[in-house]
CSV table of N, CA and C in Angstrom, one decimal:
chain,number,residue,atom,x,y,z
A,1,UNK,N,-47.7,-33.1,95.5
A,1,UNK,CA,-47.7,-33.4,97.0
A,1,UNK,C,-46.5,-34.3,97.3
A,2,UNK,N,-46.4,-35.4,96.5
A,2,UNK,CA,-45.3,-36.3,96.8
A,2,UNK,C,-43.9,-35.7,96.6
A,3,UNK,N,-43.8,-34.8,95.7
A,3,UNK,CA,-42.5,-34.1,95.5
A,3,UNK,C,-42.1,-33.3,96.7
A,4,UNK,N,-43.2,-32.7,97.3
A,4,UNK,CA,-43.0,-31.9,98.5
A,4,UNK,C,-42.5,-32.8,99.7
A,5,UNK,N,-43.2,-33.9,99.8
A,5,UNK,CA,-42.8,-34.8,100.9
A,5,UNK,C,-41.5,-35.4,100.8
A,6,UNK,N,-41.1,-35.7,99.5
A,6,UNK,CA,-39.7,-36.2,99.3
A,6,UNK,C,-38.7,-35.2,99.6
A,7,UNK,N,-38.9,-33.9,99.2
A,7,UNK,CA,-38.0,-32.8,99.5
A,7,UNK,C,-37.9,-32.6,101.0
A,8,UNK,N,-39.0,-32.7,101.7
A,8,UNK,CA,-39.0,-32.5,103.1
A,8,UNK,C,-38.3,-33.6,103.8
A,9,UNK,N,-38.5,-34.8,103.4
A,9,UNK,CA,-37.7,-36.0,104.0
A,9,UNK,C,-36.2,-35.8,103.7
A,10,UNK,N,-35.9,-35.5,102.5
A,10,UNK,CA,-34.4,-35.3,102.2
A,10,UNK,C,-33.9,-34.2,103.0
A,11,UNK,N,-34.6,-33.1,103.1
A,11,UNK,CA,-34.1,-31.9,103.8
A,11,UNK,C,-33.9,-32.2,105.3
A,12,UNK,N,-34.8,-33.0,105.9
A,12,UNK,CA,-34.7,-33.3,107.3
A,12,UNK,C,-33.5,-34.2,107.5
A,13,UNK,N,-33.3,-35.2,106.6
A,13,UNK,CA,-32.2,-36.1,106.8
A,13,UNK,C,-30.9,-35.4,106.6
A,14,UNK,N,-30.8,-34.5,105.6
A,14,UNK,CA,-29.6,-33.7,105.4
A,14,UNK,C,-29.3,-32.8,106.6
A,15,UNK,N,-30.3,-32.1,107.1
A,15,UNK,CA,-30.2,-31.2,108.3
A,15,UNK,C,-29.8,-32.0,109.5
A,16,UNK,N,-30.4,-33.1,109.8
A,16,UNK,CA,-30.0,-33.9,110.9
A,16,UNK,C,-28.6,-34.4,110.8
A,17,UNK,N,-28.2,-34.9,109.6
A,17,UNK,CA,-26.8,-35.3,109.5
A,17,UNK,C,-25.8,-34.2,109.7
A,18,UNK,N,-26.1,-33.0,109.2
A,18,UNK,CA,-25.2,-31.9,109.4
A,18,UNK,C,-25.1,-31.5,110.8
A,19,UNK,N,-26.3,-31.5,111.5
A,19,UNK,CA,-26.3,-31.1,112.9
A,19,UNK,C,-25.6,-32.2,113.8
A,20,UNK,N,-25.7,-33.4,113.5
A,20,UNK,CA,-25.1,-34.5,114.3
A,20,UNK,C,-23.6,-34.5,114.1
A,21,UNK,N,-23.1,-34.3,112.9
A,21,UNK,CA,-21.7,-34.3,112.6
A,21,UNK,C,-21.0,-33.0,112.7
A,22,UNK,N,-21.8,-31.9,113.1
A,22,UNK,CA,-21.2,-30.6,113.4
A,22,UNK,C,-20.6,-30.0,112.1
A,23,UNK,N,-21.4,-30.1,111.0
A,23,UNK,CA,-21.0,-29.6,109.7
A,23,UNK,C,-21.5,-28.1,109.6
A,24,UNK,N,-20.6,-27.2,109.5
A,24,UNK,CA,-21.0,-25.8,109.4
A,24,UNK,C,-21.7,-25.2,110.6
A,25,UNK,N,-22.2,-24.0,110.4
A,25,UNK,CA,-23.0,-23.4,111.5
A,25,UNK,C,-24.5,-23.5,111.2
A,26,UNK,N,-25.3,-23.4,112.3
A,26,UNK,CA,-26.7,-23.6,112.1
A,26,UNK,C,-27.4,-22.6,111.2
A,27,UNK,N,-27.0,-21.4,111.2
A,27,UNK,CA,-27.7,-20.4,110.4
A,27,UNK,C,-27.3,-20.6,108.9
A,28,UNK,N,-26.0,-20.9,108.7
A,28,UNK,CA,-25.6,-21.2,107.3
A,28,UNK,C,-26.2,-22.5,106.8
A,29,UNK,N,-26.4,-23.5,107.6
A,29,UNK,CA,-27.0,-24.7,107.2
A,29,UNK,C,-28.5,-24.5,106.9
A,30,UNK,N,-29.2,-23.7,107.7
A,30,UNK,CA,-30.6,-23.4,107.4
A,30,UNK,C,-30.8,-22.7,106.1
A,31,UNK,N,-29.9,-21.7,105.8
A,31,UNK,CA,-30.1,-21.0,104.5
A,31,UNK,C,-29.8,-21.9,103.4
A,32,UNK,N,-28.8,-22.8,103.5
A,32,UNK,CA,-28.5,-23.8,102.5
A,32,UNK,C,-29.7,-24.7,102.2
A,33,UNK,N,-30.3,-25.2,103.3
A,33,UNK,CA,-31.4,-26.1,103.2
A,33,UNK,C,-32.6,-25.4,102.5
A,34,UNK,N,-32.8,-24.1,102.9
A,34,UNK,CA,-33.9,-23.4,102.2
A,34,UNK,C,-33.6,-23.2,100.7
A,35,UNK,N,-32.4,-23.0,100.4
A,35,UNK,CA,-32.0,-22.8,98.9
A,35,UNK,C,-32.1,-24.2,98.2
A,36,UNK,N,-31.9,-25.3,98.9
A,36,UNK,CA,-31.9,-26.6,98.3
A,36,UNK,C,-33.4,-27.1,98.2
A,37,UNK,N,-34.3,-26.6,98.9
A,37,UNK,CA,-35.6,-27.2,99.0
A,37,UNK,C,-36.3,-27.2,97.6
A,38,UNK,N,-36.3,-26.1,96.9
A,38,UNK,CA,-37.0,-26.0,95.6
A,38,UNK,C,-36.4,-27.0,94.6
A,39,UNK,N,-35.0,-27.1,94.4
A,39,UNK,CA,-34.5,-28.2,93.5
A,39,UNK,C,-34.9,-29.6,94.0
A,40,UNK,N,-34.8,-29.8,95.3
A,40,UNK,CA,-35.2,-31.1,95.8
A,40,UNK,C,-36.7,-31.4,95.5
A,41,UNK,N,-37.5,-30.4,95.6
A,41,UNK,CA,-39.0,-30.5,95.3
A,41,UNK,C,-39.2,-30.9,93.9
A,42,UNK,N,-38.5,-30.2,93.0
A,42,UNK,CA,-38.7,-30.5,91.5
A,42,UNK,C,-38.2,-31.9,91.2
A,43,UNK,N,-37.1,-32.3,91.7
A,43,UNK,CA,-36.6,-33.7,91.4
A,43,UNK,C,-37.5,-34.7,92.0
A,44,UNK,N,-38.0,-34.4,93.2
A,44,UNK,CA,-39.0,-35.3,93.9
A,44,UNK,C,-40.3,-35.5,93.1
A,45,UNK,N,-40.7,-34.4,92.5
A,45,UNK,CA,-41.9,-34.4,91.7
A,45,UNK,C,-41.7,-35.2,90.4
A,46,UNK,N,-40.5,-35.0,89.8
A,46,UNK,CA,-40.2,-35.8,88.6
A,46,UNK,C,-40.1,-37.3,88.9
A,47,UNK,N,-39.8,-37.7,90.1
A,47,UNK,CA,-39.8,-39.1,90.4
A,47,UNK,C,-41.2,-39.7,90.3
A,48,UNK,N,-42.3,-38.9,90.3
A,48,UNK,CA,-43.6,-39.4,90.1
A,48,UNK,C,-44.2,-39.1,88.7
A,49,UNK,N,-43.8,-37.9,88.2
A,49,UNK,CA,-44.3,-37.5,86.9
A,49,UNK,C,-43.8,-38.4,85.8
A,50,UNK,N,-42.5,-38.7,85.8
A,50,UNK,CA,-41.9,-39.5,84.7
A,50,UNK,C,-42.5,-41.0,84.7
A,51,UNK,N,-42.6,-41.7,85.9
A,51,UNK,CA,-43.1,-43.0,85.8
A,51,UNK,C,-44.6,-43.0,85.3
A,52,UNK,N,-45.4,-42.1,85.8
A,52,UNK,CA,-46.8,-42.0,85.3
A,52,UNK,C,-46.9,-41.6,83.9
A,53,UNK,N,-46.0,-40.8,83.4
A,53,UNK,CA,-46.0,-40.4,82.0
A,53,UNK,C,-45.5,-41.5,81.1
A,54,UNK,N,-44.5,-42.3,81.5
A,54,UNK,CA,-44.0,-43.3,80.7
A,54,UNK,C,-44.7,-44.6,80.9
A,55,UNK,N,-45.1,-45.0,82.1
A,55,UNK,CA,-45.7,-46.3,82.3
A,55,UNK,C,-47.2,-46.2,82.5
A,56,UNK,N,-47.7,-45.1,82.9
A,56,UNK,CA,-49.2,-45.0,83.1
A,56,UNK,C,-50.0,-45.1,81.9
A,57,UNK,N,-49.5,-44.8,80.8
A,57,UNK,CA,-50.3,-44.9,79.5
A,57,UNK,C,-50.4,-46.4,79.1
A,58,UNK,N,-49.3,-47.2,79.4
A,58,UNK,CA,-49.3,-48.5,78.9
A,58,UNK,C,-49.8,-49.5,80.0
A,59,UNK,N,-49.5,-49.3,81.2
A,59,UNK,CA,-49.9,-50.2,82.3
A,59,UNK,C,-50.8,-49.5,83.2
A,60,UNK,N,-51.9,-50.1,83.5
A,60,UNK,CA,-52.9,-49.5,84.4
A,60,UNK,C,-52.9,-50.3,85.7
A,61,UNK,N,-51.9,-51.1,85.9
A,61,UNK,CA,-51.9,-51.8,87.2
A,61,UNK,C,-51.0,-51.0,88.2
A,62,UNK,N,-50.3,-51.7,89.0
A,62,UNK,CA,-49.5,-51.0,90.1
A,62,UNK,C,-48.1,-50.6,89.6
A,63,UNK,N,-47.7,-50.9,88.4
A,63,UNK,CA,-46.3,-50.6,87.9
A,63,UNK,C,-46.0,-49.1,88.1
A,64,UNK,N,-46.8,-48.1,87.7
A,64,UNK,CA,-46.4,-46.7,87.9
A,64,UNK,C,-46.2,-46.4,89.3
A,65,UNK,N,-47.0,-46.9,90.2
A,65,UNK,CA,-46.9,-46.6,91.6
A,65,UNK,C,-45.6,-47.2,92.2
A,66,UNK,N,-45.3,-48.5,91.8
A,66,UNK,CA,-44.1,-49.1,92.2
A,66,UNK,C,-42.9,-48.4,91.7
A,67,UNK,N,-42.9,-48.0,90.5
A,67,UNK,CA,-41.8,-47.2,89.9
A,67,UNK,C,-41.6,-45.9,90.6
A,68,UNK,N,-42.7,-45.2,90.8
A,68,UNK,CA,-42.6,-43.9,91.5
A,68,UNK,C,-42.1,-44.0,92.9
A,69,UNK,N,-42.6,-45.0,93.6
A,69,UNK,CA,-42.1,-45.2,95.0
A,69,UNK,C,-40.6,-45.6,95.0
A,70,UNK,N,-40.2,-46.5,94.1
A,70,UNK,CA,-38.7,-46.8,94.0
A,70,UNK,C,-37.9,-45.6,93.7
A,71,UNK,N,-38.3,-44.8,92.7
A,71,UNK,CA,-37.6,-43.6,92.3
A,71,UNK,C,-37.5,-42.6,93.4
A,72,UNK,N,-38.6,-42.4,94.2
A,72,UNK,CA,-38.6,-41.5,95.3
A,72,UNK,C,-37.7,-41.9,96.4
A,73,UNK,N,-37.7,-43.2,96.8
A,73,UNK,CA,-36.8,-43.7,97.8
A,73,UNK,C,-35.3,-43.6,97.4
A,74,UNK,N,-35.1,-43.9,96.1
A,74,UNK,CA,-33.7,-43.8,95.6
A,74,UNK,C,-33.3,-42.3,95.7
A,75,UNK,N,-34.1,-41.4,95.3
A,75,UNK,CA,-33.8,-40.0,95.3
A,75,UNK,C,-33.5,-39.5,96.7
A,76,UNK,N,-34.4,-39.9,97.7
A,76,UNK,CA,-34.2,-39.4,99.1
A,76,UNK,C,-32.8,-40.0,99.6
A,77,UNK,N,-32.6,-41.3,99.3
A,77,UNK,CA,-31.3,-41.9,99.8
A,77,UNK,C,-30.1,-41.1,99.1
A,78,UNK,N,-30.2,-40.9,97.8
A,78,UNK,CA,-29.1,-40.2,97.1
A,78,UNK,C,-28.9,-38.8,97.7
A,79,UNK,N,-29.9,-38.1,97.9
A,79,UNK,CA,-29.8,-36.7,98.4
A,79,UNK,C,-29.2,-36.7,99.8
A,80,UNK,N,-29.7,-37.6,100.6
A,80,UNK,CA,-29.2,-37.7,102.0
A,80,UNK,C,-27.7,-38.1,102.1
A,81,UNK,N,-27.3,-39.0,101.3
A,81,UNK,CA,-25.9,-39.5,101.4
A,81,UNK,C,-25.0,-38.6,100.6
A,82,UNK,N,-25.4,-38.0,99.5
A,82,UNK,CA,-24.5,-37.2,98.7
A,82,UNK,C,-24.4,-35.8,99.3
A,83,UNK,N,-25.5,-35.2,99.7
A,83,UNK,CA,-25.4,-33.9,100.3
A,83,UNK,C,-25.3,-33.8,101.8
A,84,UNK,N,-25.8,-34.8,102.5
A,84,UNK,CA,-25.8,-34.8,103.9
A,84,UNK,C,-24.5,-35.3,104.5
A,85,UNK,N,-23.8,-36.1,103.8
A,85,UNK,CA,-22.6,-36.7,104.3
A,85,UNK,C,-21.4,-36.4,103.4
A,86,UNK,N,-21.0,-35.2,103.3
A,86,UNK,CA,-19.9,-34.9,102.3
A,86,UNK,C,-18.6,-35.4,102.7
A,87,UNK,N,-17.9,-36.1,101.8
A,87,UNK,CA,-16.6,-36.7,102.1
A,87,UNK,C,-15.5,-35.6,102.2
A,88,UNK,N,-15.6,-34.5,101.6
A,88,UNK,CA,-14.6,-33.5,101.6
A,88,UNK,C,-14.6,-32.6,102.8
A,89,UNK,N,-15.6,-32.7,103.7
A,89,UNK,CA,-15.7,-31.9,104.8
A,89,UNK,C,-15.2,-32.7,106.0
A,90,UNK,N,-14.2,-32.2,106.8
A,90,UNK,CA,-13.7,-32.9,107.9
A,90,UNK,C,-14.6,-32.8,109.1
A,91,UNK,N,-15.4,-33.8,109.3
A,91,UNK,CA,-16.3,-33.8,110.5
A,91,UNK,C,-15.7,-34.4,111.7
A,92,UNK,N,-15.4,-33.6,112.7
A,92,UNK,CA,-14.7,-34.0,113.9
A,92,UNK,C,-15.5,-35.0,114.8
A,93,UNK,N,-16.8,-34.9,114.7
A,93,UNK,CA,-17.7,-35.7,115.6
A,93,UNK,C,-18.0,-37.1,115.0
A,94,UNK,N,-18.2,-37.2,113.7
A,94,UNK,CA,-18.6,-38.4,113.1
A,94,UNK,C,-17.5,-39.1,112.3
A,95,UNK,N,-17.3,-40.3,112.5
A,95,UNK,CA,-16.3,-41.1,111.8
A,95,UNK,C,-16.8,-41.3,110.3
A,96,UNK,N,-15.9,-41.0,109.4
A,96,UNK,CA,-16.3,-41.1,107.9
A,96,UNK,C,-17.5,-40.2,107.5
A,97,UNK,N,-17.8,-39.2,108.3
A,97,UNK,CA,-18.9,-38.3,108.1
A,97,UNK,C,-20.3,-39.0,108.0
A,98,UNK,N,-20.4,-40.1,108.7
A,98,UNK,CA,-21.7,-40.8,108.8
A,98,UNK,C,-22.2,-40.7,110.3
A,99,UNK,N,-23.3,-40.2,110.5
A,99,UNK,CA,-23.9,-40.0,111.8
A,99,UNK,C,-24.1,-41.4,112.5
A,100,UNK,N,-24.1,-41.4,113.8
A,100,UNK,CA,-24.3,-42.6,114.5
A,100,UNK,C,-25.7,-43.2,114.4
A,101,UNK,N,-26.7,-42.4,114.1
A,101,UNK,CA,-28.0,-42.8,114.0
A,101,UNK,C,-28.3,-43.4,112.6
A,102,UNK,N,-27.4,-43.3,111.6
A,102,UNK,CA,-27.7,-43.8,110.3
A,102,UNK,C,-27.6,-45.3,110.3
A,103,UNK,N,-28.5,-46.1,109.8
A,103,UNK,CA,-28.5,-47.5,109.9
A,103,UNK,C,-27.3,-48.1,109.1
A,104,UNK,N,-26.6,-49.1,109.7
A,104,UNK,CA,-25.5,-49.6,109.0
A,104,UNK,C,-25.8,-50.4,107.8
A,105,UNK,N,-27.0,-50.9,107.7
A,105,UNK,CA,-27.4,-51.7,106.5
A,105,UNK,C,-27.8,-50.8,105.3
A,106,UNK,N,-27.9,-49.5,105.5
A,106,UNK,CA,-28.1,-48.6,104.3
A,106,UNK,C,-26.7,-48.0,103.9
A,107,UNK,N,-26.3,-48.3,102.7
A,107,UNK,CA,-25.0,-47.8,102.3
A,107,UNK,C,-24.9,-46.3,102.2
A,108,UNK,N,-23.7,-45.7,102.4
A,108,UNK,CA,-23.5,-44.3,102.3
A,108,UNK,C,-22.5,-44.0,101.3
């Protein structure tokens, strides 16, 4: 379930960034996001499976949950900045391909 939510969050951020910066067409972007959803879901699920597999056997406290949360947040940030804000695409609307709604304190 958490992998699905991470993939959905990453997909929404990528789609909003593409729509705001006018990257590609809406139908092409929709098909690309549909194709990206399954790999994003798999990686998002691994963000929880690996910490529980590695740390869950040794630590029964909050370490596996903290590691899974940190890995999921890092994954969503990486997917949104790497895929949602491509440097090689000339976005005429957004400066440096960063949408105006993206918080300045989060690096891109």
